[in-house]
């Protein structure tokens, strides 16, 4: 890990962030729980996407973490390594890339089948993408990098 990286790991109903210096935050939302509680369809409906985003934003607000220039997230979590473009060691996605993946998922939710190519498939992968997107956007991470460790 470089000096400006934060580790991200998912649990069923939680997301763990380990910041430099040993500071840890656990958000009470994880991919399995988010899929179970908000994303009932694959692809999710637009209303389900909004509900899932609301769950994650609420967890981020309760964490009291402020937005800041945080550099990169580093993950070896299998849920995120299933995202297109993050499926090899040291691969990375910018915040813009993650947003494009989310937009592809949102387009599928709106019934645009052409957007299925390169779009995350499965409820838990969609949930992992939503959590990642919201963490990057609200906390100020520029990129996410795959790491085997």
PDB file of C-alpha atoms in Angstrom:
ATOM      1  CA  UNK A   1       0.000   0.000   0.000  1.00  0.00           C
ATOM      2  CA  UNK A   2       1.236   3.483  -0.737  1.00  0.00           C
ATOM      3  CA  UNK A   3       0.932   6.310   1.830  1.00  0.00           C
ATOM      4  CA  UNK A   4      -2.375   7.579   0.449  1.00  0.00           C
ATOM      5  CA  UNK A   5      -4.296   4.327   0.195  1.00  0.00           C
ATOM      6  CA  UNK A   6      -7.168   2.878   2.161  1.00  0.00           C
ATOM      7  CA  UNK A   7      -8.062  -0.823   2.267  1.00  0.00           C
ATOM      8  CA  UNK A   8     -11.649  -1.795   1.528  1.00  0.00           C
ATOM      9  CA  UNK A   9     -13.120  -5.172   2.437  1.00  0.00           C
ATOM     10  CA  UNK A  10     -16.705  -6.382   2.415  1.00  0.00           C
ATOM     11  CA  UNK A  11     -18.496  -8.542   4.932  1.00  0.00           C
ATOM     12  CA  UNK A  12     -22.040  -9.781   4.356  1.00  0.00           C
ATOM     13  CA  UNK A  13     -23.662  -6.825   6.104  1.00  0.00           C
ATOM     14  CA  UNK A  14     -20.742  -4.424   6.530  1.00  0.00           C
ATOM     15  CA  UNK A  15     -17.998  -2.588   4.674  1.00  0.00           C
ATOM     16  CA  UNK A  16     -14.646  -2.191   6.394  1.00  0.00           C
ATOM     17  CA  UNK A  17     -12.335   0.710   5.564  1.00  0.00           C
ATOM     18  CA  UNK A  18      -8.802   0.599   6.979  1.00  0.00           C
ATOM     19  CA  UNK A  19      -7.105   3.967   6.672  1.00  0.00           C
ATOM     20  CA  UNK A  20      -3.385   4.666   6.957  1.00  0.00           C
ATOM     21  CA  UNK A  21      -2.252   4.930  10.548  1.00  0.00           C
ATOM     22  CA  UNK A  22      -4.514   2.106  11.710  1.00  0.00           C
ATOM     23  CA  UNK A  23      -7.775   4.076  11.738  1.00  0.00           C
ATOM     24  CA  UNK A  24     -10.675   1.734  10.920  1.00  0.00           C
ATOM     25  CA  UNK A  25     -14.297   2.445  10.060  1.00  0.00           C
ATOM     26  CA  UNK A  26     -17.008  -0.155   9.566  1.00  0.00           C
ATOM     27  CA  UNK A  27     -20.076   0.901   7.624  1.00  0.00           C
ATOM     28  CA  UNK A  28     -23.224  -1.071   8.493  1.00  0.00           C
ATOM     29  CA  UNK A  29     -23.921  -2.012   4.869  1.00  0.00           C
ATOM     30  CA  UNK A  30     -22.452  -4.848   2.808  1.00  0.00           C
ATOM     31  CA  UNK A  31     -23.170  -6.377  -0.605  1.00  0.00           C
ATOM     32  CA  UNK A  32     -25.178  -9.395   0.569  1.00  0.00           C
ATOM     33  CA  UNK A  33     -27.327  -7.356   2.923  1.00  0.00           C
ATOM     34  CA  UNK A  34     -27.829  -4.589   0.382  1.00  0.00           C
ATOM     35  CA  UNK A  35     -28.840  -7.119  -2.265  1.00  0.00           C
ATOM     36  CA  UNK A  36     -31.207  -8.804   0.197  1.00  0.00           C
ATOM     37  CA  UNK A  37     -32.781  -5.560   1.454  1.00  0.00           C
ATOM     38  CA  UNK A  38     -32.862  -3.356  -1.634  1.00  0.00           C
ATOM     39  CA  UNK A  39     -31.988  -5.150  -4.885  1.00  0.00           C
ATOM     40  CA  UNK A  40     -34.625  -7.806  -5.420  1.00  0.00           C
ATOM     41  CA  UNK A  41     -34.242  -8.079  -9.211  1.00  0.00           C
ATOM     42  CA  UNK A  42     -31.380  -8.620 -11.651  1.00  0.00           C
ATOM     43  CA  UNK A  43     -31.055  -6.112 -13.118  1.00  0.00           C
ATOM     44  CA  UNK A  44     -32.471  -4.028 -10.301  1.00  0.00           C
ATOM     45  CA  UNK A  45     -35.334  -1.685 -10.972  1.00  0.00           C
ATOM     46  CA  UNK A  46     -34.675   2.074 -10.920  1.00  0.00           C
ATOM     47  CA  UNK A  47     -36.511   2.300  -7.572  1.00  0.00           C
ATOM     48  CA  UNK A  48     -34.319  -0.475  -6.151  1.00  0.00           C
ATOM     49  CA  UNK A  49     -31.174   1.362  -7.268  1.00  0.00           C
ATOM     50  CA  UNK A  50     -32.386   4.528  -5.532  1.00  0.00           C
ATOM     51  CA  UNK A  51     -33.216   2.605  -2.362  1.00  0.00           C
ATOM     52  CA  UNK A  52     -29.782   0.949  -2.355  1.00  0.00           C
ATOM     53  CA  UNK A  53     -28.051   4.312  -2.828  1.00  0.00           C
ATOM     54  CA  UNK A  54     -30.102   5.728   0.052  1.00  0.00           C
ATOM     55  CA  UNK A  55     -28.986   2.858   2.347  1.00  0.00           C
ATOM     56  CA  UNK A  56     -25.316   3.472   1.514  1.00  0.00           C
ATOM     57  CA  UNK A  57     -25.565   7.252   1.807  1.00  0.00           C
ATOM     58  CA  UNK A  58     -27.230   6.880   5.211  1.00  0.00           C
ATOM     59  CA  UNK A  59     -24.399   4.597   6.389  1.00  0.00           C
ATOM     60  CA  UNK A  60     -21.803   7.079   5.126  1.00  0.00           C
ATOM     61  CA  UNK A  61     -23.555   9.979   6.858  1.00  0.00           C
ATOM     62  CA  UNK A  62     -23.683   8.078  10.163  1.00  0.00           C
ATOM     63  CA  UNK A  63     -19.955   7.298   9.866  1.00  0.00           C
ATOM     64  CA  UNK A  64     -19.233  11.054  10.137  1.00  0.00           C
ATOM     65  CA  UNK A  65     -16.386  10.684   7.642  1.00  0.00           C
ATOM     66  CA  UNK A  66     -15.936  13.950   5.801  1.00  0.00           C
ATOM     67  CA  UNK A  67     -15.225  14.221   2.094  1.00  0.00           C
ATOM     68  CA  UNK A  68     -11.520  14.747   1.421  1.00  0.00           C
ATOM     69  CA  UNK A  69      -8.710  14.034  -1.010  1.00  0.00           C
ATOM     70  CA  UNK A  70      -8.081  10.417  -0.033  1.00  0.00           C
ATOM     71  CA  UNK A  71      -6.142   8.950  -2.959  1.00  0.00           C
ATOM     72  CA  UNK A  72      -6.914   5.346  -3.746  1.00  0.00           C
ATOM     73  CA  UNK A  73      -8.846   2.453  -2.342  1.00  0.00           C
ATOM     74  CA  UNK A  74      -7.051  -0.889  -2.405  1.00  0.00           C
ATOM     75  CA  UNK A  75      -8.997  -4.126  -2.334  1.00  0.00           C
ATOM     76  CA  UNK A  76      -8.574  -7.843  -2.689  1.00  0.00           C
ATOM     77  CA  UNK A  77     -12.261  -8.430  -2.042  1.00  0.00           C
ATOM     78  CA  UNK A  78     -13.671 -11.028  -4.446  1.00  0.00           C
ATOM     79  CA  UNK A  79     -16.898  -9.059  -4.886  1.00  0.00           C
ATOM     80  CA  UNK A  80     -15.025  -6.089  -6.321  1.00  0.00           C
ATOM     81  CA  UNK A  81     -12.520  -8.172  -8.268  1.00  0.00           C
ATOM     82  CA  UNK A  82     -15.525  -9.395 -10.253  1.00  0.00           C
ATOM     83  CA  UNK A  83     -16.052  -5.928 -11.712  1.00  0.00           C
ATOM     84  CA  UNK A  84     -15.043  -5.467 -15.352  1.00  0.00           C
ATOM     85  CA  UNK A  85     -11.649  -3.784 -15.431  1.00  0.00           C
ATOM     86  CA  UNK A  86     -10.723  -4.732 -11.867  1.00  0.00           C
ATOM     87  CA  UNK A  87     -10.313  -8.450 -12.445  1.00  0.00           C
ATOM     88  CA  UNK A  88      -6.486  -8.688 -12.458  1.00  0.00           C
ATOM     89  CA  UNK A  89      -3.859  -7.837  -9.838  1.00  0.00           C
ATOM     90  CA  UNK A  90      -2.826  -4.180  -9.958  1.00  0.00           C
ATOM     91  CA  UNK A  91      -5.709  -3.325 -12.292  1.00  0.00           C
ATOM     92  CA  UNK A  92      -7.426  -0.114 -11.333  1.00  0.00           C
ATOM     93  CA  UNK A  93     -10.517   1.916 -12.050  1.00  0.00           C
ATOM     94  CA  UNK A  94     -10.825   5.663 -11.709  1.00  0.00           C
ATOM     95  CA  UNK A  95     -13.870   7.265 -10.122  1.00  0.00           C
ATOM     96  CA  UNK A  96     -14.992   8.046 -13.687  1.00  0.00           C
ATOM     97  CA  UNK A  97     -14.637   4.348 -14.662  1.00  0.00           C
ATOM     98  CA  UNK A  98     -16.710   3.273 -11.652  1.00  0.00           C
ATOM     99  CA  UNK A  99     -19.342   5.842 -12.546  1.00  0.00           C
ATOM    100  CA  UNK A 100     -19.452   4.476 -16.114  1.00  0.00           C
ATOM    101  CA  UNK A 101     -20.022   0.951 -14.760  1.00  0.00           C
ATOM    102  CA  UNK A 102     -22.816   2.260 -12.577  1.00  0.00           C
ATOM    103  CA  UNK A 103     -24.372   4.129 -15.506  1.00  0.00           C
ATOM    104  CA  UNK A 104     -24.324   0.881 -17.480  1.00  0.00           C
ATOM    105  CA  UNK A 105     -26.150  -0.840 -14.619  1.00  0.00           C
ATOM    106  CA  UNK A 106     -28.638   2.043 -14.409  1.00  0.00           C
ATOM    107  CA  UNK A 107     -29.264   1.809 -18.158  1.00  0.00           C
ATOM    108  CA  UNK A 108     -30.003  -1.905 -17.807  1.00  0.00           C
ATOM    109  CA  UNK A 109     -32.397  -1.047 -14.986  1.00  0.00           C
ATOM    110  CA  UNK A 110     -34.204   1.259 -17.401  1.00  0.00           C
ATOM    111  CA  UNK A 111     -34.604  -1.582 -19.901  1.00  0.00           C
ATOM    112  CA  UNK A 112     -31.796  -0.757 -22.303  1.00  0.00           C
ATOM    113  CA  UNK A 113     -30.446  -4.223 -23.178  1.00  0.00           C
ATOM    114  CA  UNK A 114     -27.549  -2.873 -25.253  1.00  0.00           C
ATOM    115  CA  UNK A 115     -26.016  -1.638 -22.005  1.00  0.00           C
ATOM    116  CA  UNK A 116     -25.657  -5.210 -20.711  1.00  0.00           C
ATOM    117  CA  UNK A 117     -22.212  -5.603 -22.305  1.00  0.00           C
ATOM    118  CA  UNK A 118     -19.665  -4.778 -19.624  1.00  0.00           C
ATOM    119  CA  UNK A 119     -22.347  -4.191 -17.021  1.00  0.00           C
ATOM    120  CA  UNK A 120     -22.082  -5.991 -13.661  1.00  0.00           C
ATOM    121  CA  UNK A 121     -24.285  -9.070 -13.562  1.00  0.00           C
ATOM    122  CA  UNK A 122     -25.911 -10.344 -10.378  1.00  0.00           C
ATOM    123  CA  UNK A 123     -27.488  -8.616  -7.398  1.00  0.00           C
ATOM    124  CA  UNK A 124     -24.483  -8.847  -5.042  1.00  0.00           C
ATOM    125  CA  UNK A 125     -22.060  -7.537  -7.667  1.00  0.00           C
ATOM    126  CA  UNK A 126     -24.460  -4.663  -8.336  1.00  0.00           C
ATOM    127  CA  UNK A 127     -24.592  -4.001  -4.584  1.00  0.00           C
ATOM    128  CA  UNK A 128     -20.783  -4.049  -4.338  1.00  0.00           C
ATOM    129  CA  UNK A 129     -20.584  -1.565  -7.224  1.00  0.00           C
ATOM    130  CA  UNK A 130     -23.097   0.764  -5.557  1.00  0.00           C
ATOM    131  CA  UNK A 131     -21.187   0.702  -2.256  1.00  0.00           C
ATOM    132  CA  UNK A 132     -17.891   1.328  -4.056  1.00  0.00           C
ATOM    133  CA  UNK A 133     -19.359   4.172  -6.116  1.00  0.00           C
ATOM    134  CA  UNK A 134     -20.870   5.909  -3.119  1.00  0.00           C
ATOM    135  CA  UNK A 135     -17.683   5.549  -1.039  1.00  0.00           C
ATOM    136  CA  UNK A 136     -15.582   6.977  -3.850  1.00  0.00           C
ATOM    137  CA  UNK A 137     -17.984   9.840  -4.500  1.00  0.00           C
ATOM    138  CA  UNK A 138     -18.810  10.837  -0.916  1.00  0.00           C
ATOM    139  CA  UNK A 139     -15.410  10.212   0.671  1.00  0.00           C
ATOM    140  CA  UNK A 140     -13.174  11.544  -2.131  1.00  0.00           C
ATOM    141  CA  UNK A 141     -11.318   8.494  -3.453  1.00  0.00           C
ATOM    142  CA  UNK A 142      -9.849   8.955  -6.945  1.00  0.00           C
ATOM    143  CA  UNK A 143      -9.359   5.318  -7.882  1.00  0.00           C
ATOM    144  CA  UNK A 144      -9.715   1.729  -6.715  1.00  0.00           C
ATOM    145  CA  UNK A 145      -6.886  -0.750  -7.261  1.00  0.00           C
ATOM    146  CA  UNK A 146      -6.956  -4.551  -7.140  1.00  0.00           C
ATOM    147  CA  UNK A 147      -4.408  -6.150  -4.848  1.00  0.00           C
ATOM    148  CA  UNK A 148      -3.802  -9.851  -4.288  1.00  0.00           C
ATOM    149  CA  UNK A 149      -2.942  -9.416  -0.589  1.00  0.00           C
TER     150      UNK A 149
END
